[in-house]
Coordinates of C-alpha atoms in Angstrom, one line a residue:
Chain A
X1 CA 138.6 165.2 138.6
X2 CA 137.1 162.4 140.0
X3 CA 136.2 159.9 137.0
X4 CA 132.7 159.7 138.4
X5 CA 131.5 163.1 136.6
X6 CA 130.7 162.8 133.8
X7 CA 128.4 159.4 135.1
X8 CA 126.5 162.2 137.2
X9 CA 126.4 164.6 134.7
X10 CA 125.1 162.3 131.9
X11 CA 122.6 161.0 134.8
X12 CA 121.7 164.4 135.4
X13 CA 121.1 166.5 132.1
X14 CA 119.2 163.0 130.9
X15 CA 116.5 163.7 133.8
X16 CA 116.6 167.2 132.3
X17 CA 115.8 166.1 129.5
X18 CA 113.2 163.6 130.3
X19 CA 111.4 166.5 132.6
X20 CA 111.5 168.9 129.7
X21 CA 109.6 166.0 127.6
X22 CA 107.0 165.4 130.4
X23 CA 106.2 169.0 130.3
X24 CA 106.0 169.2 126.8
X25 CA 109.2 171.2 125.8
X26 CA 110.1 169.0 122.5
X27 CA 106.4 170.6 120.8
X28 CA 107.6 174.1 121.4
X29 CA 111.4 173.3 119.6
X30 CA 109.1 171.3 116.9
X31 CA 106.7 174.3 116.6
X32 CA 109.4 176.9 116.3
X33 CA 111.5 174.7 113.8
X34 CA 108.7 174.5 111.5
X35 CA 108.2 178.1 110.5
X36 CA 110.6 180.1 108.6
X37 CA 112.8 181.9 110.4
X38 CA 112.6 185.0 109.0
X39 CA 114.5 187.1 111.2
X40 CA 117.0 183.8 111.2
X41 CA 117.3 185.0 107.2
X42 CA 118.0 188.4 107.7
X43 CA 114.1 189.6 107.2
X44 CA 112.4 191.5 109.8
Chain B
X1 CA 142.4 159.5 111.5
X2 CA 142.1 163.2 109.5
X3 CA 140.4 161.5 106.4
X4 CA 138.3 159.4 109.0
X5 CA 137.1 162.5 110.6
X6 CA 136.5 164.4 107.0
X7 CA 134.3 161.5 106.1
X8 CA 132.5 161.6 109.5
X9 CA 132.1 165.5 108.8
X10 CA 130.7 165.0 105.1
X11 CA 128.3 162.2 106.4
X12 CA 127.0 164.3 109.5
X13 CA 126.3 167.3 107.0
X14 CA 124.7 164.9 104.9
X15 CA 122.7 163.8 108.2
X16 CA 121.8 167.3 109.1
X17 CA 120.5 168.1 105.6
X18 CA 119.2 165.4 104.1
X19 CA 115.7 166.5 103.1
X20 CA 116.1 165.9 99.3
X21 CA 111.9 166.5 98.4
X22 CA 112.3 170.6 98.8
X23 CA 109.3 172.1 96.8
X24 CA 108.5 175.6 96.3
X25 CA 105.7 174.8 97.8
X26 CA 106.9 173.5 100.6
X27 CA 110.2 174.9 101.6
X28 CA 110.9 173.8 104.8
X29 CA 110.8 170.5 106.5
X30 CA 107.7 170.2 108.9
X31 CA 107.9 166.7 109.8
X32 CA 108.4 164.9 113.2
X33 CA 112.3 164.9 113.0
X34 CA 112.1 168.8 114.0
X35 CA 111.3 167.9 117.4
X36 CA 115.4 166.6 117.7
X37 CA 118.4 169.4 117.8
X38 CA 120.9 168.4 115.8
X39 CA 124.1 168.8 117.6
X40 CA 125.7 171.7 115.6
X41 CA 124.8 174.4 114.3
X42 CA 122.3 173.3 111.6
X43 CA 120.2 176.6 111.0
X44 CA 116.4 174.9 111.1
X45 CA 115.2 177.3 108.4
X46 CA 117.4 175.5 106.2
X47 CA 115.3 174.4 103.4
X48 CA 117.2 170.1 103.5
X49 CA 117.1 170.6 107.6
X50 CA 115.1 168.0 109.1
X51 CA 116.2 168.7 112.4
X52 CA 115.8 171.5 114.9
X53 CA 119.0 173.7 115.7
X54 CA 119.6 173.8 119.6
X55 CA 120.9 177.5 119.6
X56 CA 118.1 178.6 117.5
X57 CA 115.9 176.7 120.2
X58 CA 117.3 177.9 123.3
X59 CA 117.2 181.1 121.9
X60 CA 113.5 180.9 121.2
X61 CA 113.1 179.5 124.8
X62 CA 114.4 182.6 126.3
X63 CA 112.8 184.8 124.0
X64 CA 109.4 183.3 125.0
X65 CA 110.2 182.7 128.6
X66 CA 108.1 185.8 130.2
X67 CA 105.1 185.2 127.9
X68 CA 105.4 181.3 128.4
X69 CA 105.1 181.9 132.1
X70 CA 102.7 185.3 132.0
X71 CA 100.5 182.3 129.9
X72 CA 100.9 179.8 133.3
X73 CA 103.1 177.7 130.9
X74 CA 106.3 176.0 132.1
X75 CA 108.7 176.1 128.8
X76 CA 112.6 176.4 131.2
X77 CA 114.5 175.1 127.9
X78 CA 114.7 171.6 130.0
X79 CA 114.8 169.4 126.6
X80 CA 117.2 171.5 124.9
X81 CA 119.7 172.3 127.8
X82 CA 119.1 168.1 129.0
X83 CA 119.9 166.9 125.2
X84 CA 122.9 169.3 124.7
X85 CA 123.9 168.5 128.3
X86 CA 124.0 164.8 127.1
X87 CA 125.9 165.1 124.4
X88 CA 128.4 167.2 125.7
X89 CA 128.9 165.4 129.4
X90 CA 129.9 162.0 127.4
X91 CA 131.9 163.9 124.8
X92 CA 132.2 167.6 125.6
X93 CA 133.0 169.7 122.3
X94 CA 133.7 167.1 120.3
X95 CA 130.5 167.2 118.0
X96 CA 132.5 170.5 117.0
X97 CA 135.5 168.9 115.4
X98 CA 133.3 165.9 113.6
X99 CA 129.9 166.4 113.4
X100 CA 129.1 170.5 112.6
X101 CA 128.4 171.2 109.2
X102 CA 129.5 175.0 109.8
X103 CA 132.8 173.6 111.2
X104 CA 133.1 171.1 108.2
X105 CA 132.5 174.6 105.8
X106 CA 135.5 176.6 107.4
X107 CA 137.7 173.2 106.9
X108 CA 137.0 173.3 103.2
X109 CA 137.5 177.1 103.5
X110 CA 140.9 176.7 105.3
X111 CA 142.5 174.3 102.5
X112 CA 142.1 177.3 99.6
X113 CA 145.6 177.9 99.1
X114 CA 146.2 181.4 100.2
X115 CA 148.7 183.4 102.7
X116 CA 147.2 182.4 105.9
X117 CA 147.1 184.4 109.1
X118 CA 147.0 183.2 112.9
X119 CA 144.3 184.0 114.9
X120 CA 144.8 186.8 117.7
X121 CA 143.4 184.8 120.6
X122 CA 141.8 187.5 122.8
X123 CA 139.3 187.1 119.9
X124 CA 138.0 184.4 121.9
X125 CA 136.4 186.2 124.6
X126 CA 133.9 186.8 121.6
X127 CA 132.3 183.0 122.5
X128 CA 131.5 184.6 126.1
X129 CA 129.9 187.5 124.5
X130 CA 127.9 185.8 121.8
X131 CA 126.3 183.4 124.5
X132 CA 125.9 185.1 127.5
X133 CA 124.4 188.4 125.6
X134 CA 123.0 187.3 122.6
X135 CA 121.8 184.4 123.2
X136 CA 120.7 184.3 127.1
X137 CA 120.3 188.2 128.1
X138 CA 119.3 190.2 125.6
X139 CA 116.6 187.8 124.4
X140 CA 114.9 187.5 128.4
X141 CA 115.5 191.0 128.5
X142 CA 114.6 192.8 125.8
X143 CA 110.4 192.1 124.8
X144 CA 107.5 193.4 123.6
X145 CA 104.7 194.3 125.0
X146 CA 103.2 190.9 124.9
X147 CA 106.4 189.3 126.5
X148 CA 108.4 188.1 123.5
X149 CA 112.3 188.9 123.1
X150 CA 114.1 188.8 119.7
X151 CA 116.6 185.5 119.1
X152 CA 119.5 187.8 118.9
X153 CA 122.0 186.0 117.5
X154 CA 120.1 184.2 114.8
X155 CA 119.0 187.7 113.8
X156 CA 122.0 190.1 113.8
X157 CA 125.6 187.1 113.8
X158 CA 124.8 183.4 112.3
X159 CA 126.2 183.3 109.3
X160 CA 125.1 179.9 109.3
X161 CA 121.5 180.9 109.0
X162 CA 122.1 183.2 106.2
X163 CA 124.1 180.5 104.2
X164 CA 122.0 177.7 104.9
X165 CA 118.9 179.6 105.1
X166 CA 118.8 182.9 103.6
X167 CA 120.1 182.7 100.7
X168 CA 118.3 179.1 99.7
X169 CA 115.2 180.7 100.7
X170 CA 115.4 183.6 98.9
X171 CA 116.2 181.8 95.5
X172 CA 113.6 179.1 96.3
X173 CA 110.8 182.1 97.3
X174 CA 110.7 185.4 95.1
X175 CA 108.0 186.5 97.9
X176 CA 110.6 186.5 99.8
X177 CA 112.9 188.6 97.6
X178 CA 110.8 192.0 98.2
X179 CA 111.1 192.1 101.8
X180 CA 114.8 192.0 101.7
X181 CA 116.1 195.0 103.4
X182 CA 119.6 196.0 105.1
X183 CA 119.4 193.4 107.7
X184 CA 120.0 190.6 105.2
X185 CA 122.7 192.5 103.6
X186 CA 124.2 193.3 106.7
X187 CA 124.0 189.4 107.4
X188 CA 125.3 188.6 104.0
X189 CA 128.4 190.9 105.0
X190 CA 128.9 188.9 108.4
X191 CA 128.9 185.8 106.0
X192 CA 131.4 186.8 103.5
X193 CA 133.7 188.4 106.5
X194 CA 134.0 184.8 107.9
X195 CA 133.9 183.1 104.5
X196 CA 137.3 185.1 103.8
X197 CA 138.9 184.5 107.1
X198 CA 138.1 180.9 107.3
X199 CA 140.3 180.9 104.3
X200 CA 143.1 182.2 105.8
X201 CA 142.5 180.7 109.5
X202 CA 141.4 178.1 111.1
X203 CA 137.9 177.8 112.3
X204 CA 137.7 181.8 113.2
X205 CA 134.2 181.2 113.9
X206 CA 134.6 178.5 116.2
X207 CA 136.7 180.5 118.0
X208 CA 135.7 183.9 118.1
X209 CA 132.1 183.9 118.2
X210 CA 130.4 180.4 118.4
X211 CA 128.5 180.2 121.5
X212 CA 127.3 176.4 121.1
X213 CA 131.2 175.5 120.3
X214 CA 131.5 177.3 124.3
X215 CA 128.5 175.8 125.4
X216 CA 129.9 172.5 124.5
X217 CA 133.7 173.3 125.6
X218 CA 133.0 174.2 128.9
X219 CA 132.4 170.1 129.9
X220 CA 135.9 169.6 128.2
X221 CA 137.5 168.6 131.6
X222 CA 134.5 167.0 132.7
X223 CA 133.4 164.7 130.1
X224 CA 133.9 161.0 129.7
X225 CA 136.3 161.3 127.0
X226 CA 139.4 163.5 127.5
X227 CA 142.5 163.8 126.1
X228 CA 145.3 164.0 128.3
X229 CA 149.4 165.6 128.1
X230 CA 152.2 163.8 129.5
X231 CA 154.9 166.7 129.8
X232 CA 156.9 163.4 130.6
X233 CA 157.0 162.0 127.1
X234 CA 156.8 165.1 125.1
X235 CA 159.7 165.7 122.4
X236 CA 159.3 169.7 122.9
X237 CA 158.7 169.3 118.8
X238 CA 155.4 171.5 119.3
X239 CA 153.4 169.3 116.1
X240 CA 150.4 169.5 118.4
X241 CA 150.6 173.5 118.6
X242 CA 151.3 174.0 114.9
X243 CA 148.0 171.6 114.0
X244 CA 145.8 172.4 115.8
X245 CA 142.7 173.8 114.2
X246 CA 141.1 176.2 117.6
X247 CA 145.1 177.1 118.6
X248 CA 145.4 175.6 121.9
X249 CA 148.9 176.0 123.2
X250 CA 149.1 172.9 126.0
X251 CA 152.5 172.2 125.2
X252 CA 153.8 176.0 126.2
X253 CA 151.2 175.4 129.5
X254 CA 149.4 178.4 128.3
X255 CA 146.1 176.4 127.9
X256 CA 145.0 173.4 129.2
X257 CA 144.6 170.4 127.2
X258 CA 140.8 170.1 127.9
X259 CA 140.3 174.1 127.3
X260 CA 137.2 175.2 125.9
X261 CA 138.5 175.8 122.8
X262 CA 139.8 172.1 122.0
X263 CA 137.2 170.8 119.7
X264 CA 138.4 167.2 120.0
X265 CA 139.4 166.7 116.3
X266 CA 142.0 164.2 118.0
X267 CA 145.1 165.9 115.4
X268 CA 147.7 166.4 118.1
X269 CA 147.0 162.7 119.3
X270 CA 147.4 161.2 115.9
X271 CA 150.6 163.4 115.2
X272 CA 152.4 163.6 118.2
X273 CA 155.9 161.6 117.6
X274 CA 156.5 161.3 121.6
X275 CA 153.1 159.8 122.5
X276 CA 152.8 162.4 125.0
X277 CA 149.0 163.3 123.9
X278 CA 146.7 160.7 125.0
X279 CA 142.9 159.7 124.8
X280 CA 141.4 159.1 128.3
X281 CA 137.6 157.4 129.3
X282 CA 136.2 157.7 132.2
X283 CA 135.5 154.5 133.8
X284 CA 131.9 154.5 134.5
X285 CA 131.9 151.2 136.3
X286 CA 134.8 150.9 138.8
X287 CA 135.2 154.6 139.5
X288 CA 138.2 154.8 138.2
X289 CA 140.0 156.3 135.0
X290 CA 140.4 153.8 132.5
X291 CA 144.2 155.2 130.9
X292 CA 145.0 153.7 127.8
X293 CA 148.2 155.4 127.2
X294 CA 149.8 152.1 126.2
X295 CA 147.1 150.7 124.1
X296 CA 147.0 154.6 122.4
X297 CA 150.8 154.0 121.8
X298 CA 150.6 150.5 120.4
X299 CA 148.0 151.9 118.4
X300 CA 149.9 154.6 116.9
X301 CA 152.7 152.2 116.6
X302 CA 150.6 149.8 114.0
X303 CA 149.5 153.1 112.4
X304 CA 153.3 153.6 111.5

Protein backbone atom coordinates (compact mmCIF):
# COMPACT_ATOMS: atom_id res chain seq x y z
CA UNK A 1 0.00 0.00 0.00
CA UNK A 2 1.62 2.85 -1.03
CA UNK A 3 1.58 5.49 2.12
CA UNK A 4 0.29 8.10 -0.32
CA UNK A 5 -3.57 6.82 0.07
CA UNK A 6 -4.96 7.88 2.45
CA UNK A 7 -3.46 11.73 1.41
CA UNK A 8 -5.60 11.08 -1.92
CA UNK A 9 -8.37 9.73 -0.30
CA UNK A 10 -8.68 12.45 2.48
CA UNK A 11 -8.10 14.93 -0.62
CA UNK A 12 -10.75 13.30 -2.39
CA UNK A 13 -13.84 12.56 -0.08
CA UNK A 14 -13.06 16.44 1.23
CA UNK A 15 -13.99 17.74 -2.46
CA UNK A 16 -16.96 15.44 -1.99
CA UNK A 17 -17.82 16.99 0.59
CA UNK A 18 -17.27 20.49 -0.36
CA UNK A 19 -19.39 19.67 -3.76
CA UNK A 20 -22.18 18.25 -1.67
CA UNK A 21 -22.13 21.80 0.29
CA UNK A 22 -22.14 23.92 -2.90
CA UNK A 23 -25.14 22.04 -4.02
CA UNK A 24 -26.81 22.34 -1.00
CA UNK A 25 -26.77 18.72 0.51
CA UNK A 26 -26.05 19.76 4.33
CA UNK A 27 -30.01 21.60 4.25
CA UNK A 28 -31.49 18.30 3.21
CA UNK A 29 -29.54 16.15 6.29
CA UNK A 30 -30.52 19.34 8.49
CA UNK A 31 -34.13 19.20 7.22
CA UNK A 32 -34.49 15.50 7.71
CA UNK A 33 -32.82 15.56 11.18
CA UNK A 34 -35.21 17.97 12.45
CA UNK A 35 -38.45 15.94 12.23
CA UNK A 36 -39.22 13.04 14.23
CA UNK A 37 -38.44 10.01 12.80
CA UNK A 38 -41.28 8.24 13.22
CA UNK A 39 -40.68 5.27 11.31
CA UNK A 40 -36.97 5.59 12.96
CA UNK A 41 -39.28 4.86 16.37
CA UNK A 42 -40.98 2.03 15.34
CA UNK A 43 -44.31 4.19 14.20
CA UNK A 44 -45.58 4.02 10.72
CA UNK B 1 -4.99 3.02 27.37
CA UNK B 2 -8.53 0.91 28.16
CA UNK B 3 -9.64 3.59 30.83
CA UNK B 4 -8.32 6.34 28.31
CA UNK B 5 -10.55 4.97 25.65
CA UNK B 6 -13.65 4.47 28.24
CA UNK B 7 -13.36 8.11 29.08
CA UNK B 8 -13.11 9.12 25.43
CA UNK B 9 -16.31 6.81 24.94
CA UNK B 10 -18.34 8.50 27.96
CA UNK B 11 -17.24 12.10 26.72
CA UNK B 12 -18.20 11.41 22.90
CA UNK B 13 -21.72 10.05 24.19
CA UNK B 14 -21.87 13.03 26.15
CA UNK B 15 -20.92 15.03 22.84
CA UNK B 16 -23.49 13.28 20.83
CA UNK B 17 -26.28 13.92 23.35
CA UNK B 18 -25.76 16.83 24.96
CA UNK B 19 -28.99 18.74 24.40
CA UNK B 20 -29.89 19.13 28.14
CA UNK B 21 -33.20 21.90 27.47
CA UNK B 22 -35.64 18.85 26.18
CA UNK B 23 -39.29 20.20 26.62
CA UNK B 24 -42.32 18.50 25.91
CA UNK B 25 -42.81 21.01 23.79
CA UNK B 26 -40.08 20.79 21.95
CA UNK B 27 -38.70 17.25 21.84
CA UNK B 28 -36.15 17.29 19.40
CA UNK B 29 -33.26 19.38 18.69
CA UNK B 30 -33.83 21.74 15.57
CA UNK B 31 -30.96 23.93 15.76
CA UNK B 32 -28.00 24.39 13.27
CA UNK B 33 -25.78 21.58 14.74
CA UNK B 34 -28.23 19.06 12.76
CA UNK B 35 -26.64 20.00 9.63
CA UNK B 36 -23.25 17.82 11.08
CA UNK B 37 -23.34 13.69 11.26
CA UNK B 38 -22.03 12.71 14.13
CA UNK B 39 -19.70 9.86 13.43
CA UNK B 40 -21.55 6.91 15.04
CA UNK B 41 -24.52 5.83 15.16
CA UNK B 42 -26.31 8.67 17.18
CA UNK B 43 -30.09 8.08 16.12
CA UNK B 44 -31.10 11.99 15.25
CA UNK B 45 -34.64 11.51 16.68
CA UNK B 46 -33.00 11.21 19.88
CA UNK B 47 -34.62 13.75 21.97
CA UNK B 48 -30.46 15.16 23.65
CA UNK B 49 -29.21 14.59 19.76
CA UNK B 50 -27.88 17.73 18.38
CA UNK B 51 -26.39 16.20 15.57
CA UNK B 52 -27.58 14.46 12.44
CA UNK B 53 -26.87 10.50 12.17
CA UNK B 54 -24.97 9.75 8.83
CA UNK B 55 -26.78 6.36 8.25
CA UNK B 56 -30.09 7.82 9.03
CA UNK B 57 -28.94 10.52 6.28
CA UNK B 58 -27.64 8.39 3.63
CA UNK B 59 -30.56 6.45 4.00
CA UNK B 60 -32.84 9.41 3.54
CA UNK B 61 -30.61 10.35 0.54
CA UNK B 62 -31.43 7.18 -1.20
CA UNK B 63 -34.90 7.09 -0.25
CA UNK B 64 -35.38 10.59 -1.90
CA UNK B 65 -33.04 10.10 -4.73
CA UNK B 66 -35.70 9.43 -7.64
CA UNK B 67 -38.00 12.23 -6.36
CA UNK B 68 -34.97 14.52 -5.72
CA UNK B 69 -34.01 14.17 -9.35
CA UNK B 70 -37.85 13.67 -10.94
CA UNK B 71 -37.91 17.40 -9.01
CA UNK B 72 -34.48 18.53 -11.31
CA UNK B 73 -32.73 18.53 -7.85
CA UNK B 74 -29.24 17.14 -7.42
CA UNK B 75 -29.21 15.56 -3.71
CA UNK B 76 -26.17 12.32 -4.73
CA UNK B 77 -25.45 12.02 -0.65
CA UNK B 78 -22.03 14.06 -1.65
CA UNK B 79 -21.89 15.69 2.02
CA UNK B 80 -22.62 12.65 3.79
CA UNK B 81 -20.53 10.04 1.76
CA UNK B 82 -17.46 13.17 1.65
CA UNK B 83 -17.70 13.67 5.62
CA UNK B 84 -17.81 9.94 6.43
CA UNK B 85 -15.18 9.49 3.74
CA UNK B 86 -13.06 11.98 5.84
CA UNK B 87 -13.25 10.57 8.77
CA UNK B 88 -12.68 7.18 7.87
CA UNK B 89 -9.65 7.72 5.18
CA UNK B 90 -7.52 9.35 8.20
CA UNK B 91 -8.72 6.87 10.74
CA UNK B 92 -10.80 4.08 9.15
CA UNK B 93 -13.15 2.37 11.88
CA UNK B 94 -11.74 3.78 14.55
CA UNK B 95 -14.71 6.22 15.58
CA UNK B 96 -16.24 2.59 16.26
CA UNK B 97 -13.99 1.58 19.07
CA UNK B 98 -13.93 5.38 20.84
CA UNK B 99 -16.36 7.57 19.75
CA UNK B 100 -20.02 5.46 19.19
CA UNK B 101 -22.32 5.71 21.81
CA UNK B 102 -24.04 2.37 20.64
CA UNK B 103 -20.58 0.71 20.85
CA UNK B 104 -19.89 2.37 24.34
CA UNK B 105 -23.67 0.66 25.41
CA UNK B 106 -22.61 -2.95 24.38
CA UNK B 107 -19.18 -2.34 26.46
CA UNK B 108 -21.14 -1.62 29.54
CA UNK B 109 -23.43 -4.50 28.47
CA UNK B 110 -20.37 -6.89 28.03
CA UNK B 111 -18.98 -6.25 31.73
CA UNK B 112 -22.41 -7.76 33.43
CA UNK B 113 -21.02 -10.65 34.92
CA UNK B 114 -22.64 -13.60 33.20
CA UNK B 115 -21.51 -16.99 31.19
CA UNK B 116 -20.37 -15.41 28.09
CA UNK B 117 -20.56 -16.95 24.65
CA UNK B 118 -18.13 -16.33 21.43
CA UNK B 119 -19.48 -15.00 18.51
CA UNK B 120 -19.99 -17.43 15.41
CA UNK B 121 -18.19 -15.32 12.83
CA UNK B 122 -20.19 -16.12 9.63
CA UNK B 123 -22.53 -13.72 11.51
CA UNK B 124 -20.64 -11.15 9.95
CA UNK B 125 -21.71 -11.40 6.56
CA UNK B 126 -24.86 -9.64 8.33
CA UNK B 127 -22.74 -6.01 7.91
CA UNK B 128 -22.81 -6.75 3.99
CA UNK B 129 -26.52 -7.40 4.17
CA UNK B 130 -27.58 -4.62 6.46
CA UNK B 131 -25.73 -2.05 4.07
CA UNK B 132 -25.89 -3.05 0.83
CA UNK B 133 -29.83 -4.04 1.12
CA UNK B 134 -31.16 -2.03 3.70
CA UNK B 135 -29.57 0.77 3.51
CA UNK B 136 -28.58 1.30 -0.36
CA UNK B 137 -31.10 -1.03 -2.44
CA UNK B 138 -34.13 -1.41 -1.02
CA UNK B 139 -34.51 2.19 -0.18
CA UNK B 140 -33.71 3.39 -4.23
CA UNK B 141 -35.76 0.63 -5.07
CA UNK B 142 -38.59 0.28 -3.33
CA UNK B 143 -40.98 3.96 -3.70
CA UNK B 144 -44.11 5.26 -3.85
CA UNK B 145 -45.80 6.63 -6.34
CA UNK B 146 -44.40 10.06 -5.80
CA UNK B 147 -40.64 8.63 -5.81
CA UNK B 148 -39.93 8.22 -2.11
CA UNK B 149 -38.38 4.79 -0.66
CA UNK B 150 -38.60 3.75 3.06
CA UNK B 151 -35.15 4.19 5.24
CA UNK B 152 -35.10 0.47 5.74
CA UNK B 153 -32.91 -0.03 8.32
CA UNK B 154 -33.98 2.78 10.62
CA UNK B 155 -37.42 1.31 10.25
CA UNK B 156 -37.34 -2.44 10.65
CA UNK B 157 -33.15 -3.13 12.58
CA UNK B 158 -31.67 0.03 14.64
CA UNK B 159 -31.97 -0.77 17.89
CA UNK B 160 -30.23 2.33 18.36
CA UNK B 161 -33.15 4.37 17.20
CA UNK B 162 -35.52 2.60 19.36
CA UNK B 163 -33.35 3.07 22.53
CA UNK B 164 -32.35 6.46 21.96
CA UNK B 165 -35.40 7.49 20.31
CA UNK B 166 -38.44 5.46 20.71
CA UNK B 167 -38.68 4.81 23.87
CA UNK B 168 -37.69 8.68 25.12
CA UNK B 169 -40.17 9.81 22.79
CA UNK B 170 -42.85 7.82 23.72
CA UNK B 171 -42.45 8.71 27.51
CA UNK B 172 -41.88 12.38 26.66
CA UNK B 173 -45.10 12.38 24.02
CA UNK B 174 -48.37 10.43 25.14
CA UNK B 175 -49.57 11.47 21.47
CA UNK B 176 -47.23 9.41 20.53
CA UNK B 177 -48.25 6.44 22.77
CA UNK B 178 -51.65 5.72 20.69
CA UNK B 179 -50.07 5.12 17.40
CA UNK B 180 -47.85 2.50 18.74
CA UNK B 181 -48.52 -0.64 16.91
CA UNK B 182 -46.38 -4.04 16.20
CA UNK B 183 -43.67 -2.36 14.45
CA UNK B 184 -42.41 -0.75 17.66
CA UNK B 185 -42.73 -3.85 19.48
CA UNK B 186 -41.22 -5.76 16.94
CA UNK B 187 -38.32 -3.02 17.32
CA UNK B 188 -38.37 -3.25 21.02
CA UNK B 189 -37.78 -7.11 20.46
CA UNK B 190 -34.71 -6.40 18.14
CA UNK B 191 -33.52 -4.12 21.13
CA UNK B 192 -33.75 -6.53 23.91
CA UNK B 193 -32.28 -9.52 21.55
CA UNK B 194 -28.99 -7.42 21.30
CA UNK B 195 -29.27 -5.91 24.84
CA UNK B 196 -29.03 -9.74 26.05
CA UNK B 197 -26.24 -10.71 23.73
CA UNK B 198 -24.11 -7.81 24.19
CA UNK B 199 -24.08 -9.17 27.68
CA UNK B 200 -22.74 -12.24 26.87
CA UNK B 201 -20.55 -11.07 23.73
CA UNK B 202 -18.68 -8.60 22.55
CA UNK B 203 -20.04 -5.99 20.44
CA UNK B 204 -22.55 -8.54 18.50
CA UNK B 205 -23.95 -5.58 16.89
CA UNK B 206 -20.82 -4.26 15.57
CA UNK B 207 -20.29 -7.31 14.17
CA UNK B 208 -23.22 -8.81 12.84
CA UNK B 209 -25.24 -6.12 11.54
CA UNK B 210 -23.70 -2.54 11.72
CA UNK B 211 -23.47 -1.24 8.39
CA UNK B 212 -21.64 2.15 9.32
CA UNK B 213 -19.06 -0.02 11.51
CA UNK B 214 -18.50 -1.71 7.59
CA UNK B 215 -18.80 1.39 5.94
CA UNK B 216 -16.08 2.63 8.11
CA UNK B 217 -13.92 -0.79 8.09
CA UNK B 218 -13.57 -1.09 4.68
CA UNK B 219 -10.59 1.98 4.62
CA UNK B 220 -9.00 -0.15 7.48
CA UNK B 221 -5.89 -0.89 5.12
CA UNK B 222 -6.08 2.23 3.55
CA UNK B 223 -6.23 4.78 6.18
CA UNK B 224 -3.52 6.91 7.72
CA UNK B 225 -3.46 5.20 10.79
CA UNK B 226 -2.90 1.43 10.78
CA UNK B 227 -1.95 -0.98 13.05
CA UNK B 228 0.50 -3.38 11.84
CA UNK B 229 1.68 -7.48 13.02
CA UNK B 230 5.23 -8.42 13.16
CA UNK B 231 4.90 -12.43 12.93
CA UNK B 232 8.71 -11.75 13.79
CA UNK B 233 8.31 -10.58 17.36
CA UNK B 234 5.19 -12.33 18.25
CA UNK B 235 5.36 -14.66 21.55
CA UNK B 236 2.56 -17.16 19.94
CA UNK B 237 0.78 -16.12 23.53
CA UNK B 238 -2.51 -15.14 21.46
CA UNK B 239 -3.44 -11.98 24.20
CA UNK B 240 -4.43 -10.09 21.07
CA UNK B 241 -6.93 -12.92 19.97
CA UNK B 242 -8.51 -13.51 23.44
CA UNK B 243 -9.14 -9.37 23.80
CA UNK B 244 -10.16 -8.41 21.23
CA UNK B 245 -13.67 -6.93 21.26
CA UNK B 246 -14.86 -7.63 17.10
CA UNK B 247 -12.67 -11.26 17.24
CA UNK B 248 -10.19 -10.71 14.74
CA UNK B 249 -7.85 -13.72 14.62
CA UNK B 250 -4.39 -11.98 12.94
CA UNK B 251 -2.25 -13.96 14.94
CA UNK B 252 -3.67 -17.51 13.46
CA UNK B 253 -3.51 -15.45 9.77
CA UNK B 254 -7.09 -16.04 9.54
CA UNK B 255 -7.83 -12.29 9.31
CA UNK B 256 -5.83 -9.54 8.53
CA UNK B 257 -4.83 -7.08 10.99
CA UNK B 258 -6.53 -4.11 9.20
CA UNK B 259 -9.88 -6.34 8.54
CA UNK B 260 -13.06 -4.68 8.55
CA UNK B 261 -13.98 -5.78 11.56
CA UNK B 262 -10.99 -4.26 13.71
CA UNK B 263 -12.49 -1.26 15.27
CA UNK B 264 -9.21 0.21 16.31
CA UNK B 265 -9.75 0.11 20.20
CA UNK B 266 -5.81 -0.36 20.13
CA UNK B 267 -6.29 -3.51 23.07
CA UNK B 268 -3.92 -5.94 21.28
CA UNK B 269 -1.26 -3.13 20.96
CA UNK B 270 -1.39 -2.12 24.63
CA UNK B 271 -1.37 -5.90 25.69
CA UNK B 272 0.86 -7.60 23.49
CA UNK B 273 3.96 -8.84 25.73
CA UNK B 274 6.21 -9.29 22.38
CA UNK B 275 5.69 -5.91 20.80
CA UNK B 276 4.64 -7.62 17.76
CA UNK B 277 1.34 -5.35 17.29
CA UNK B 278 2.30 -1.90 16.17
CA UNK B 279 0.65 1.51 15.36
CA UNK B 280 1.64 2.77 11.93
CA UNK B 281 1.00 6.64 10.23
CA UNK B 282 1.16 7.33 6.98
CA UNK B 283 3.63 9.80 6.16
CA UNK B 284 1.84 12.42 4.37
CA UNK B 285 4.86 14.51 3.64
CA UNK B 286 7.77 12.38 2.36
CA UNK B 287 5.78 9.55 0.90
CA UNK B 288 6.86 7.30 3.04
CA UNK B 289 5.52 5.22 6.03
CA UNK B 290 6.45 6.71 9.18
CA UNK B 291 7.12 3.09 11.44
CA UNK B 292 7.25 3.76 14.93
CA UNK B 293 7.73 0.33 16.06
CA UNK B 294 10.55 1.42 18.40
CA UNK B 295 9.08 4.50 19.76
CA UNK B 296 5.63 2.09 20.22
CA UNK B 297 8.02 -0.32 22.24
CA UNK B 298 9.78 2.34 24.36
CA UNK B 299 6.41 3.48 24.90
CA UNK B 300 5.10 0.34 26.23
CA UNK B 301 8.31 -0.08 28.08
CA UNK B 302 7.61 3.27 30.31
CA UNK B 303 4.04 1.99 30.59
CA UNK B 304 5.49 -1.06 32.52
Amino acid sequence: MKSRTPLLFFIFFCLVTVAGIVLGEPNDVFQKAVTICLSCIGID
Amino acid sequence: MERFRHIVQIVSALLANCRLWITPSSPIYKGPLKHICFPGLNCYSCPAAPWACPLGALQNVFASLKASLAAGKMNLGLYVIGSLGMVASLVGRMPCGWFCPFGLIQDLLFKIRLPKIEFWRPLSIGRYISLFLLVFVLPLWFVDSFGFGQTWFCKYLCPAGTLEAGIPLLIMSPELRTAVGALFFGKLGILSLFVIWSMVTTRPFCRAVCPLGLLFGMFNKVSWLRLRFNQGTCVDCHACELVCPTGVLFATGKDDINSTKCIRCLRCYVLCPGGAVTIEFSSIMKGENLDIEGCNRNQKQGET
